[in-house]
């Protein structure tokens, strides 16, 4: 896989970028990573990444995956996506600054511009969260 600046793959810009790298892409899944920094928009005063930040990280991971395929197809700009629905969100813990999150995105279905994805996030070798999302791209 080629190394690509994340800002080529997603439309978000600082301070809301919630993916550092697209680490792996296969046909129906991708893996991303994010180091949680103290200045992250979604970090609470106690140094933990809030649940909203975990959801945004998973959504941006899915968008980075879509952006990769759009770039492969010749697009000049990353696609814009919107979270349509978050289902079955399970937060096992809120990770601390300094942790590196690893997220696996699996495409479960696509129809009429709506993509159903499953996101599974871990950090320090333990589960952080998992969810299903409907994303409109």
JSON list of N, CA and C in Angstrom, two decimals, residues 11-87:
[
{"chain": "A", "resi": 11, "resn": "UNK", "atom": "N", "xyz": [-11.78, 14.89, 4.39]},
{"chain": "A", "resi": 11, "resn": "UNK", "atom": "CA", "xyz": [-11.98, 16.33, 4.25]},
{"chain": "A", "resi": 11, "resn": "UNK", "atom": "C", "xyz": [-11.76, 17.12, 5.54]},
{"chain": "A", "resi": 12, "resn": "UNK", "atom": "N", "xyz": [-11.71, 16.46, 6.69]},
{"chain": "A", "resi": 12, "resn": "UNK", "atom": "CA", "xyz": [-11.55, 17.16, 7.96]},
{"chain": "A", "resi": 12, "resn": "UNK", "atom": "C", "xyz": [-10.18, 17.83, 8.04]},
{"chain": "A", "resi": 13, "resn": "UNK", "atom": "N", "xyz": [-10.14, 18.92, 8.79]},
{"chain": "A", "resi": 13, "resn": "UNK", "atom": "CA", "xyz": [-8.90, 19.65, 9.01]},
{"chain": "A", "resi": 13, "resn": "UNK", "atom": "C", "xyz": [-8.76, 19.91, 10.51]},
{"chain": "A", "resi": 14, "resn": "UNK", "atom": "N", "xyz": [-7.56, 20.30, 10.92]},
{"chain": "A", "resi": 14, "resn": "UNK", "atom": "CA", "xyz": [-7.32, 20.59, 12.34]},
{"chain": "A", "resi": 14, "resn": "UNK", "atom": "C", "xyz": [-8.32, 21.64, 12.80]},
{"chain": "A", "resi": 15, "resn": "UNK", "atom": "N", "xyz": [-8.82, 21.54, 14.01]},
{"chain": "A", "resi": 15, "resn": "UNK", "atom": "CA", "xyz": [-8.40, 20.63, 15.07]},
{"chain": "A", "resi": 15, "resn": "UNK", "atom": "C", "xyz": [-9.23, 19.34, 15.16]},
{"chain": "A", "resi": 16, "resn": "UNK", "atom": "N", "xyz": [-9.93, 18.97, 14.10]},
{"chain": "A", "resi": 16, "resn": "UNK", "atom": "CA", "xyz": [-10.85, 17.84, 14.19]},
{"chain": "A", "resi": 16, "resn": "UNK", "atom": "C", "xyz": [-10.31, 16.59, 13.48]},
{"chain": "A", "resi": 17, "resn": "UNK", "atom": "N", "xyz": [-9.08, 16.55, 13.05]},
{"chain": "A", "resi": 17, "resn": "UNK", "atom": "CA", "xyz": [-8.56, 15.33, 12.42]},
{"chain": "A", "resi": 17, "resn": "UNK", "atom": "C", "xyz": [-8.39, 14.26, 13.50]},
{"chain": "A", "resi": 18, "resn": "UNK", "atom": "N", "xyz": [-9.05, 13.12, 13.27]},
{"chain": "A", "resi": 18, "resn": "UNK", "atom": "CA", "xyz": [-9.06, 12.04, 14.27]},
{"chain": "A", "resi": 18, "resn": "UNK", "atom": "C", "xyz": [-8.45, 10.73, 13.74]},
{"chain": "A", "resi": 19, "resn": "UNK", "atom": "N", "xyz": [-7.65, 10.82, 12.68]},
{"chain": "A", "resi": 19, "resn": "UNK", "atom": "CA", "xyz": [-6.92, 9.67, 12.14]},
{"chain": "A", "resi": 19, "resn": "UNK", "atom": "C", "xyz": [-5.53, 10.17, 11.77]},
{"chain": "A", "resi": 20, "resn": "UNK", "atom": "N", "xyz": [-4.50, 9.45, 12.21]},
{"chain": "A", "resi": 20, "resn": "UNK", "atom": "CA", "xyz": [-3.14, 9.80, 11.82]},
{"chain": "A", "resi": 20, "resn": "UNK", "atom": "C", "xyz": [-2.72, 9.10, 10.55]},
{"chain": "A", "resi": 21, "resn": "UNK", "atom": "N", "xyz": [-3.07, 7.82, 10.44]},
{"chain": "A", "resi": 21, "resn": "UNK", "atom": "CA", "xyz": [-2.59, 7.02, 9.31]},
{"chain": "A", "resi": 21, "resn": "UNK", "atom": "C", "xyz": [-3.63, 5.99, 8.88]},
{"chain": "A", "resi": 22, "resn": "UNK", "atom": "N", "xyz": [-3.62, 5.71, 7.60]},
{"chain": "A", "resi": 22, "resn": "UNK", "atom": "CA", "xyz": [-4.31, 4.55, 7.05]},
{"chain": "A", "resi": 22, "resn": "UNK", "atom": "C", "xyz": [-3.23, 3.51, 6.91]},
{"chain": "A", "resi": 23, "resn": "UNK", "atom": "N", "xyz": [-3.26, 2.48, 7.76]},
{"chain": "A", "resi": 23, "resn": "UNK", "atom": "CA", "xyz": [-2.17, 1.52, 7.85]},
{"chain": "A", "resi": 23, "resn": "UNK", "atom": "C", "xyz": [-2.28, 0.35, 6.89]},
{"chain": "A", "resi": 24, "resn": "UNK", "atom": "N", "xyz": [-3.50, -0.05, 6.58]},
{"chain": "A", "resi": 24, "resn": "UNK", "atom": "CA", "xyz": [-3.68, -1.24, 5.75]},
{"chain": "A", "resi": 24, "resn": "UNK", "atom": "C", "xyz": [-5.02, -1.17, 5.04]},
{"chain": "A", "resi": 25, "resn": "UNK", "atom": "N", "xyz": [-5.05, -1.61, 3.80]},
{"chain": "A", "resi": 25, "resn": "UNK", "atom": "CA", "xyz": [-6.30, -1.67, 3.05]},
{"chain": "A", "resi": 25, "resn": "UNK", "atom": "C", "xyz": [-6.37, -3.02, 2.35]},
{"chain": "A", "resi": 26, "resn": "UNK", "atom": "N", "xyz": [-7.44, -3.72, 2.54]},
{"chain": "A", "resi": 26, "resn": "UNK", "atom": "CA", "xyz": [-7.76, -4.92, 1.79]},
{"chain": "A", "resi": 26, "resn": "UNK", "atom": "C", "xyz": [-9.07, -4.61, 1.08]},
{"chain": "A", "resi": 27, "resn": "UNK", "atom": "N", "xyz": [-9.63, -5.57, 0.39]},
{"chain": "A", "resi": 27, "resn": "UNK", "atom": "CA", "xyz": [-10.84, -5.29, -0.38]},
{"chain": "A", "resi": 27, "resn": "UNK", "atom": "C", "xyz": [-11.97, -4.73, 0.49]},
{"chain": "A", "resi": 28, "resn": "UNK", "atom": "N", "xyz": [-12.35, -5.40, 1.56]},
{"chain": "A", "resi": 28, "resn": "UNK", "atom": "CA", "xyz": [-13.52, -5.00, 2.36]},
{"chain": "A", "resi": 28, "resn": "UNK", "atom": "C", "xyz": [-13.16, -4.49, 3.75]},
{"chain": "A", "resi": 29, "resn": "UNK", "atom": "N", "xyz": [-11.88, -4.34, 4.05]},
{"chain": "A", "resi": 29, "resn": "UNK", "atom": "CA", "xyz": [-11.54, -3.77, 5.35]},
{"chain": "A", "resi": 29, "resn": "UNK", "atom": "C", "xyz": [-10.28, -2.93, 5.29]},
{"chain": "A", "resi": 30, "resn": "UNK", "atom": "N", "xyz": [-10.16, -2.08, 6.31]},
{"chain": "A", "resi": 30, "resn": "UNK", "atom": "CA", "xyz": [-8.99, -1.22, 6.43]},
{"chain": "A", "resi": 30, "resn": "UNK", "atom": "C", "xyz": [-8.62, -1.09, 7.90]},
{"chain": "A", "resi": 31, "resn": "UNK", "atom": "N", "xyz": [-7.39, -0.69, 8.13]},
{"chain": "A", "resi": 31, "resn": "UNK", "atom": "CA", "xyz": [-6.92, -0.45, 9.49]},
{"chain": "A", "resi": 31, "resn": "UNK", "atom": "C", "xyz": [-6.30, 0.94, 9.56]},
{"chain": "A", "resi": 32, "resn": "UNK", "atom": "N", "xyz": [-6.63, 1.66, 10.63]},
{"chain": "A", "resi": 32, "resn": "UNK", "atom": "CA", "xyz": [-6.11, 3.00, 10.84]},
{"chain": "A", "resi": 32, "resn": "UNK", "atom": "C", "xyz": [-5.49, 3.10, 12.23]},
{"chain": "A", "resi": 33, "resn": "UNK", "atom": "N", "xyz": [-4.81, 4.21, 12.47]},
{"chain": "A", "resi": 33, "resn": "UNK", "atom": "CA", "xyz": [-4.28, 4.45, 13.81]},
{"chain": "A", "resi": 33, "resn": "UNK", "atom": "C", "xyz": [-4.35, 5.94, 14.15]},
{"chain": "A", "resi": 34, "resn": "UNK", "atom": "N", "xyz": [-4.37, 6.20, 15.44]},
{"chain": "A", "resi": 34, "resn": "UNK", "atom": "CA", "xyz": [-4.42, 7.56, 15.98]},
{"chain": "A", "resi": 34, "resn": "UNK", "atom": "C", "xyz": [-3.71, 7.59, 17.31]},
{"chain": "A", "resi": 35, "resn": "UNK", "atom": "N", "xyz": [-2.74, 8.49, 17.45]},
{"chain": "A", "resi": 35, "resn": "UNK", "atom": "CA", "xyz": [-2.13, 8.73, 18.75]},
{"chain": "A", "resi": 35, "resn": "UNK", "atom": "C", "xyz": [-2.95, 9.81, 19.44]},
{"chain": "A", "resi": 36, "resn": "UNK", "atom": "N", "xyz": [-3.38, 9.53, 20.66]},
{"chain": "A", "resi": 36, "resn": "UNK", "atom": "CA", "xyz": [-4.18, 10.50, 21.41]},
{"chain": "A", "resi": 36, "resn": "UNK", "atom": "C", "xyz": [-3.24, 11.51, 22.05]},
{"chain": "A", "resi": 37, "resn": "UNK", "atom": "N", "xyz": [-3.35, 12.75, 21.59]},
{"chain": "A", "resi": 37, "resn": "UNK", "atom": "CA", "xyz": [-2.49, 13.82, 22.09]},
{"chain": "A", "resi": 37, "resn": "UNK", "atom": "C", "xyz": [-3.27, 14.71, 23.06]},
{"chain": "A", "resi": 38, "resn": "UNK", "atom": "N", "xyz": [-2.58, 15.35, 23.98]},
{"chain": "A", "resi": 38, "resn": "UNK", "atom": "CA", "xyz": [-3.27, 16.19, 24.96]},
{"chain": "A", "resi": 38, "resn": "UNK", "atom": "C", "xyz": [-4.08, 17.33, 24.35]},
{"chain": "A", "resi": 39, "resn": "UNK", "atom": "N", "xyz": [-3.68, 17.82, 23.16]},
{"chain": "A", "resi": 39, "resn": "UNK", "atom": "CA", "xyz": [-4.40, 18.93, 22.54]},
{"chain": "A", "resi": 39, "resn": "UNK", "atom": "C", "xyz": [-5.55, 18.47, 21.64]},
{"chain": "A", "resi": 40, "resn": "UNK", "atom": "N", "xyz": [-5.85, 17.17, 21.66]},
{"chain": "A", "resi": 40, "resn": "UNK", "atom": "CA", "xyz": [-6.94, 16.65, 20.84]},
{"chain": "A", "resi": 40, "resn": "UNK", "atom": "C", "xyz": [-8.25, 17.30, 21.25]},
{"chain": "A", "resi": 41, "resn": "UNK", "atom": "N", "xyz": [-9.05, 17.70, 20.27]},
{"chain": "A", "resi": 41, "resn": "UNK", "atom": "CA", "xyz": [-10.32, 18.38, 20.48]},
{"chain": "A", "resi": 41, "resn": "UNK", "atom": "C", "xyz": [-11.25, 17.62, 21.42]},
{"chain": "A", "resi": 42, "resn": "UNK", "atom": "N", "xyz": [-11.20, 16.28, 21.42]},
{"chain": "A", "resi": 42, "resn": "UNK", "atom": "CA", "xyz": [-12.12, 15.45, 22.18]},
{"chain": "A", "resi": 42, "resn": "UNK", "atom": "C", "xyz": [-11.54, 14.92, 23.50]},
{"chain": "A", "resi": 43, "resn": "UNK", "atom": "N", "xyz": [-10.38, 15.40, 23.90]},
{"chain": "A", "resi": 43, "resn": "UNK", "atom": "CA", "xyz": [-9.78, 14.95, 25.16]},
{"chain": "A", "resi": 43, "resn": "UNK", "atom": "C", "xyz": [-10.34, 15.78, 26.31]},
{"chain": "A", "resi": 44, "resn": "UNK", "atom": "N", "xyz": [-10.86, 15.09, 27.31]},
{"chain": "A", "resi": 44, "resn": "UNK", "atom": "CA", "xyz": [-11.41, 15.74, 28.50]},
{"chain": "A", "resi": 44, "resn": "UNK", "atom": "C", "xyz": [-10.28, 16.27, 29.39]},
{"chain": "A", "resi": 45, "resn": "UNK", "atom": "N", "xyz": [-10.61, 17.14, 30.34]},
{"chain": "A", "resi": 45, "resn": "UNK", "atom": "CA", "xyz": [-9.58, 17.68, 31.24]},
{"chain": "A", "resi": 45, "resn": "UNK", "atom": "C", "xyz": [-8.80, 16.59, 32.00]},
{"chain": "A", "resi": 46, "resn": "UNK", "atom": "N", "xyz": [-9.41, 15.42, 32.21]},
{"chain": "A", "resi": 46, "resn": "UNK", "atom": "CA", "xyz": [-8.70, 14.36, 32.93]},
{"chain": "A", "resi": 46, "resn": "UNK", "atom": "C", "xyz": [-7.77, 13.54, 32.01]},
{"chain": "A", "resi": 47, "resn": "UNK", "atom": "N", "xyz": [-7.67, 13.92, 30.73]},
{"chain": "A", "resi": 47, "resn": "UNK", "atom": "CA", "xyz": [-6.75, 13.26, 29.81]},
{"chain": "A", "resi": 47, "resn": "UNK", "atom": "C", "xyz": [-7.33, 12.06, 29.08]},
{"chain": "A", "resi": 48, "resn": "UNK", "atom": "N", "xyz": [-8.61, 11.82, 29.25]},
{"chain": "A", "resi": 48, "resn": "UNK", "atom": "CA", "xyz": [-9.25, 10.69, 28.55]},
{"chain": "A", "resi": 48, "resn": "UNK", "atom": "C", "xyz": [-9.95, 11.18, 27.29]},
{"chain": "A", "resi": 49, "resn": "UNK", "atom": "N", "xyz": [-9.90, 10.33, 26.26]},
{"chain": "A", "resi": 49, "resn": "UNK", "atom": "CA", "xyz": [-10.63, 10.62, 25.03]},
{"chain": "A", "resi": 49, "resn": "UNK", "atom": "C", "xyz": [-12.11, 10.34, 25.28]},
{"chain": "A", "resi": 50, "resn": "UNK", "atom": "N", "xyz": [-12.95, 11.33, 25.03]},
{"chain": "A", "resi": 50, "resn": "UNK", "atom": "CA", "xyz": [-14.39, 11.17, 25.27]},
{"chain": "A", "resi": 50, "resn": "UNK", "atom": "C", "xyz": [-15.00, 10.22, 24.25]},
{"chain": "A", "resi": 51, "resn": "UNK", "atom": "N", "xyz": [-16.16, 9.66, 24.59]},
{"chain": "A", "resi": 51, "resn": "UNK", "atom": "CA", "xyz": [-16.85, 8.72, 23.70]},
{"chain": "A", "resi": 51, "resn": "UNK", "atom": "C", "xyz": [-17.14, 9.35, 22.35]},
{"chain": "A", "resi": 52, "resn": "UNK", "atom": "N", "xyz": [-17.52, 10.62, 22.32]},
{"chain": "A", "resi": 52, "resn": "UNK", "atom": "CA", "xyz": [-17.78, 11.30, 21.04]},
{"chain": "A", "resi": 52, "resn": "UNK", "atom": "C", "xyz": [-16.54, 11.29, 20.16]},
{"chain": "A", "resi": 53, "resn": "UNK", "atom": "N", "xyz": [-15.37, 11.40, 20.77]},
{"chain": "A", "resi": 53, "resn": "UNK", "atom": "CA", "xyz": [-14.12, 11.35, 20.02]},
{"chain": "A", "resi": 53, "resn": "UNK", "atom": "C", "xyz": [-13.84, 9.97, 19.45]},
{"chain": "A", "resi": 54, "resn": "UNK", "atom": "N", "xyz": [-14.22, 8.94, 20.20]},
{"chain": "A", "resi": 54, "resn": "UNK", "atom": "CA", "xyz": [-14.04, 7.57, 19.70]},
{"chain": "A", "resi": 54, "resn": "UNK", "atom": "C", "xyz": [-14.96, 7.35, 18.49]},
{"chain": "A", "resi": 55, "resn": "UNK", "atom": "N", "xyz": [-16.20, 7.81, 18.59]},
{"chain": "A", "resi": 55, "resn": "UNK", "atom": "CA", "xyz": [-17.14, 7.69, 17.46]},
{"chain": "A", "resi": 55, "resn": "UNK", "atom": "C", "xyz": [-16.61, 8.45, 16.25]},
{"chain": "A", "resi": 56, "resn": "UNK", "atom": "N", "xyz": [-16.13, 9.66, 16.46]},
{"chain": "A", "resi": 56, "resn": "UNK", "atom": "CA", "xyz": [-15.60, 10.45, 15.35]},
{"chain": "A", "resi": 56, "resn": "UNK", "atom": "C", "xyz": [-14.37, 9.77, 14.74]},
{"chain": "A", "resi": 57, "resn": "UNK", "atom": "N", "xyz": [-13.53, 9.19, 15.57]},
{"chain": "A", "resi": 57, "resn": "UNK", "atom": "CA", "xyz": [-12.35, 8.47, 15.06]},
{"chain": "A", "resi": 57, "resn": "UNK", "atom": "C", "xyz": [-12.78, 7.31, 14.17]},
{"chain": "A", "resi": 58, "resn": "UNK", "atom": "N", "xyz": [-13.77, 6.55, 14.60]},
{"chain": "A", "resi": 58, "resn": "UNK", "atom": "CA", "xyz": [-14.24, 5.42, 13.79]},
{"chain": "A", "resi": 58, "resn": "UNK", "atom": "C", "xyz": [-14.84, 5.92, 12.48]},
{"chain": "A", "resi": 59, "resn": "UNK", "atom": "N", "xyz": [-15.63, 6.98, 12.53]},
{"chain": "A", "resi": 59, "resn": "UNK", "atom": "CA", "xyz": [-16.23, 7.54, 11.32]},
{"chain": "A", "resi": 59, "resn": "UNK", "atom": "C", "xyz": [-15.16, 8.04, 10.36]},
{"chain": "A", "resi": 60, "resn": "UNK", "atom": "N", "xyz": [-14.16, 8.75, 10.87]},
{"chain": "A", "resi": 60, "resn": "UNK", "atom": "CA", "xyz": [-13.09, 9.25, 10.00]},
{"chain": "A", "resi": 60, "resn": "UNK", "atom": "C", "xyz": [-12.24, 8.10, 9.45]},
{"chain": "A", "resi": 61, "resn": "UNK", "atom": "N", "xyz": [-12.12, 7.03, 10.21]},
{"chain": "A", "resi": 61, "resn": "UNK", "atom": "CA", "xyz": [-11.41, 5.85, 9.72]},
{"chain": "A", "resi": 61, "resn": "UNK", "atom": "C", "xyz": [-12.13, 5.28, 8.50]},
{"chain": "A", "resi": 62, "resn": "UNK", "atom": "N", "xyz": [-13.47, 5.21, 8.59]},
{"chain": "A", "resi": 62, "resn": "UNK", "atom": "CA", "xyz": [-14.26, 4.73, 7.46]},
{"chain": "A", "resi": 62, "resn": "UNK", "atom": "C", "xyz": [-14.12, 5.68, 6.27]},
{"chain": "A", "resi": 63, "resn": "UNK", "atom": "N", "xyz": [-14.08, 6.97, 6.53]},
{"chain": "A", "resi": 63, "resn": "UNK", "atom": "CA", "xyz": [-13.94, 7.94, 5.46]},
{"chain": "A", "resi": 63, "resn": "UNK", "atom": "C", "xyz": [-12.55, 7.88, 4.82]},
{"chain": "A", "resi": 64, "resn": "UNK", "atom": "N", "xyz": [-11.52, 7.62, 5.62]},
{"chain": "A", "resi": 64, "resn": "UNK", "atom": "CA", "xyz": [-10.17, 7.45, 5.07]},
{"chain": "A", "resi": 64, "resn": "UNK", "atom": "C", "xyz": [-10.13, 6.25, 4.13]},
{"chain": "A", "resi": 65, "resn": "UNK", "atom": "N", "xyz": [-10.84, 5.19, 4.50]},
{"chain": "A", "resi": 65, "resn": "UNK", "atom": "CA", "xyz": [-10.96, 4.00, 3.65]},
{"chain": "A", "resi": 65, "resn": "UNK", "atom": "C", "xyz": [-11.63, 4.37, 2.34]},
{"chain": "A", "resi": 66, "resn": "UNK", "atom": "N", "xyz": [-12.74, 5.10, 2.41]},
{"chain": "A", "resi": 66, "resn": "UNK", "atom": "CA", "xyz": [-13.45, 5.55, 1.20]},
{"chain": "A", "resi": 66, "resn": "UNK", "atom": "C", "xyz": [-12.57, 6.49, 0.39]},
{"chain": "A", "resi": 67, "resn": "UNK", "atom": "N", "xyz": [-11.83, 7.36, 1.07]},
{"chain": "A", "resi": 67, "resn": "UNK", "atom": "CA", "xyz": [-10.93, 8.28, 0.39]},
{"chain": "A", "resi": 67, "resn": "UNK", "atom": "C", "xyz": [-9.82, 7.57, -0.36]},
{"chain": "A", "resi": 68, "resn": "UNK", "atom": "N", "xyz": [-9.33, 6.50, 0.22]},
{"chain": "A", "resi": 68, "resn": "UNK", "atom": "CA", "xyz": [-8.29, 5.70, -0.45]},
{"chain": "A", "resi": 68, "resn": "UNK", "atom": "C", "xyz": [-8.81, 5.16, -1.77]},
{"chain": "A", "resi": 69, "resn": "UNK", "atom": "N", "xyz": [-10.02, 4.58, -1.74]},
{"chain": "A", "resi": 69, "resn": "UNK", "atom": "CA", "xyz": [-10.58, 4.02, -2.98]},
{"chain": "A", "resi": 69, "resn": "UNK", "atom": "C", "xyz": [-10.92, 5.11, -3.97]},
{"chain": "A", "resi": 70, "resn": "UNK", "atom": "N", "xyz": [-11.37, 6.28, -3.48]},
{"chain": "A", "resi": 70, "resn": "UNK", "atom": "CA", "xyz": [-11.65, 7.40, -4.39]},
{"chain": "A", "resi": 70, "resn": "UNK", "atom": "C", "xyz": [-10.37, 7.87, -5.07]},
{"chain": "A", "resi": 71, "resn": "UNK", "atom": "N", "xyz": [-9.28, 7.95, -4.31]},
{"chain": "A", "resi": 71, "resn": "UNK", "atom": "CA", "xyz": [-7.99, 8.35, -4.86]},
{"chain": "A", "resi": 71, "resn": "UNK", "atom": "C", "xyz": [-7.53, 7.33, -5.91]},
{"chain": "A", "resi": 72, "resn": "UNK", "atom": "N", "xyz": [-7.72, 6.05, -5.62]},
{"chain": "A", "resi": 72, "resn": "UNK", "atom": "CA", "xyz": [-7.36, 5.01, -6.58]},
{"chain": "A", "resi": 72, "resn": "UNK", "atom": "C", "xyz": [-8.16, 5.14, -7.88]},
{"chain": "A", "resi": 73, "resn": "UNK", "atom": "N", "xyz": [-9.39, 5.64, -7.76]},
{"chain": "A", "resi": 73, "resn": "UNK", "atom": "CA", "xyz": [-10.27, 5.80, -8.92]},
{"chain": "A", "resi": 73, "resn": "UNK", "atom": "C", "xyz": [-10.02, 7.12, -9.66]},
{"chain": "A", "resi": 74, "resn": "UNK", "atom": "N", "xyz": [-9.08, 7.93, -9.15]},
{"chain": "A", "resi": 74, "resn": "UNK", "atom": "CA", "xyz": [-8.73, 9.16, -9.84]},
{"chain": "A", "resi": 74, "resn": "UNK", "atom": "C", "xyz": [-9.34, 10.43, -9.30]},
{"chain": "A", "resi": 75, "resn": "UNK", "atom": "N", "xyz": [-10.02, 10.37, -8.16]},
{"chain": "A", "resi": 75, "resn": "UNK", "atom": "CA", "xyz": [-10.62, 11.58, -7.58]},
{"chain": "A", "resi": 75, "resn": "UNK", "atom": "C", "xyz": [-9.53, 12.57, -7.18]},
{"chain": "A", "resi": 76, "resn": "UNK", "atom": "N", "xyz": [-9.84, 13.85, -7.29]},
{"chain": "A", "resi": 76, "resn": "UNK", "atom": "CA", "xyz": [-8.86, 14.87, -6.92]},
{"chain": "A", "resi": 76, "resn": "UNK", "atom": "C", "xyz": [-9.06, 15.39, -5.50]},
{"chain": "A", "resi": 77, "resn": "UNK", "atom": "N", "xyz": [-10.22, 15.11, -4.91]},
{"chain": "A", "resi": 77, "resn": "UNK", "atom": "CA", "xyz": [-10.50, 15.54, -3.54]},
{"chain": "A", "resi": 77, "resn": "UNK", "atom": "C", "xyz": [-11.12, 14.38, -2.77]},
{"chain": "A", "resi": 78, "resn": "UNK", "atom": "N", "xyz": [-10.94, 14.39, -1.45]},
{"chain": "A", "resi": 78, "resn": "UNK", "atom": "CA", "xyz": [-11.55, 13.31, -0.66]},
{"chain": "A", "resi": 78, "resn": "UNK", "atom": "C", "xyz": [-13.07, 13.44, -0.62]},
{"chain": "A", "resi": 79, "resn": "UNK", "atom": "N", "xyz": [-13.76, 12.32, -0.50]},
{"chain": "A", "resi": 79, "resn": "UNK", "atom": "CA", "xyz": [-15.22, 12.39, -0.40]},
{"chain": "A", "resi": 79, "resn": "UNK", "atom": "C", "xyz": [-15.65, 12.97, 0.94]},
{"chain": "A", "resi": 80, "resn": "UNK", "atom": "N", "xyz": [-16.81, 13.59, 0.94]},
{"chain": "A", "resi": 80, "resn": "UNK", "atom": "CA", "xyz": [-17.40, 14.10, 2.18]},
{"chain": "A", "resi": 80, "resn": "UNK", "atom": "C", "xyz": [-18.39, 13.05, 2.65]},
{"chain": "A", "resi": 81, "resn": "UNK", "atom": "N", "xyz": [-18.34, 12.74, 3.93]},
{"chain": "A", "resi": 81, "resn": "UNK", "atom": "CA", "xyz": [-19.25, 11.74, 4.47]},
{"chain": "A", "resi": 81, "resn": "UNK", "atom": "C", "xyz": [-19.94, 12.27, 5.72]},
{"chain": "A", "resi": 82, "resn": "UNK", "atom": "N", "xyz": [-21.11, 11.73, 5.98]},
{"chain": "A", "resi": 82, "resn": "UNK", "atom": "CA", "xyz": [-21.90, 12.11, 7.15]},
{"chain": "A", "resi": 82, "resn": "UNK", "atom": "C", "xyz": [-22.34, 10.85, 7.87]},
{"chain": "A", "resi": 83, "resn": "UNK", "atom": "N", "xyz": [-22.28, 10.90, 9.19]},
{"chain": "A", "resi": 83, "resn": "UNK", "atom": "CA", "xyz": [-22.78, 9.78, 9.99]},
{"chain": "A", "resi": 83, "resn": "UNK", "atom": "C", "xyz": [-24.30, 9.85, 9.94]},
{"chain": "A", "resi": 84, "resn": "UNK", "atom": "N", "xyz": [-24.91, 8.80, 9.43]},
{"chain": "A", "resi": 84, "resn": "UNK", "atom": "CA", "xyz": [-26.37, 8.73, 9.36]},
{"chain": "A", "resi": 84, "resn": "UNK", "atom": "C", "xyz": [-26.96, 8.06, 10.59]},
{"chain": "A", "resi": 85, "resn": "UNK", "atom": "N", "xyz": [-26.23, 7.09, 11.13]},
{"chain": "A", "resi": 85, "resn": "UNK", "atom": "CA", "xyz": [-26.73, 6.34, 12.29]},
{"chain": "A", "resi": 85, "resn": "UNK", "atom": "C", "xyz": [-25.57, 5.63, 12.96]},
{"chain": "A", "resi": 86, "resn": "UNK", "atom": "N", "xyz": [-25.59, 5.61, 14.27]},
{"chain": "A", "resi": 86, "resn": "UNK", "atom": "CA", "xyz": [-24.64, 4.83, 15.07]},
{"chain": "A", "resi": 86, "resn": "UNK", "atom": "C", "xyz": [-25.46, 3.78, 15.79]},
{"chain": "A", "resi": 87, "resn": "UNK", "atom": "N", "xyz": [-25.13, 2.51, 15.55]},
{"chain": "A", "resi": 87, "resn": "UNK", "atom": "CA", "xyz": [-25.87, 1.41, 16.17]},
{"chain": "A", "resi": 87, "resn": "UNK", "atom": "C", "xyz": [-24.93, 0.55, 17.00]}
]
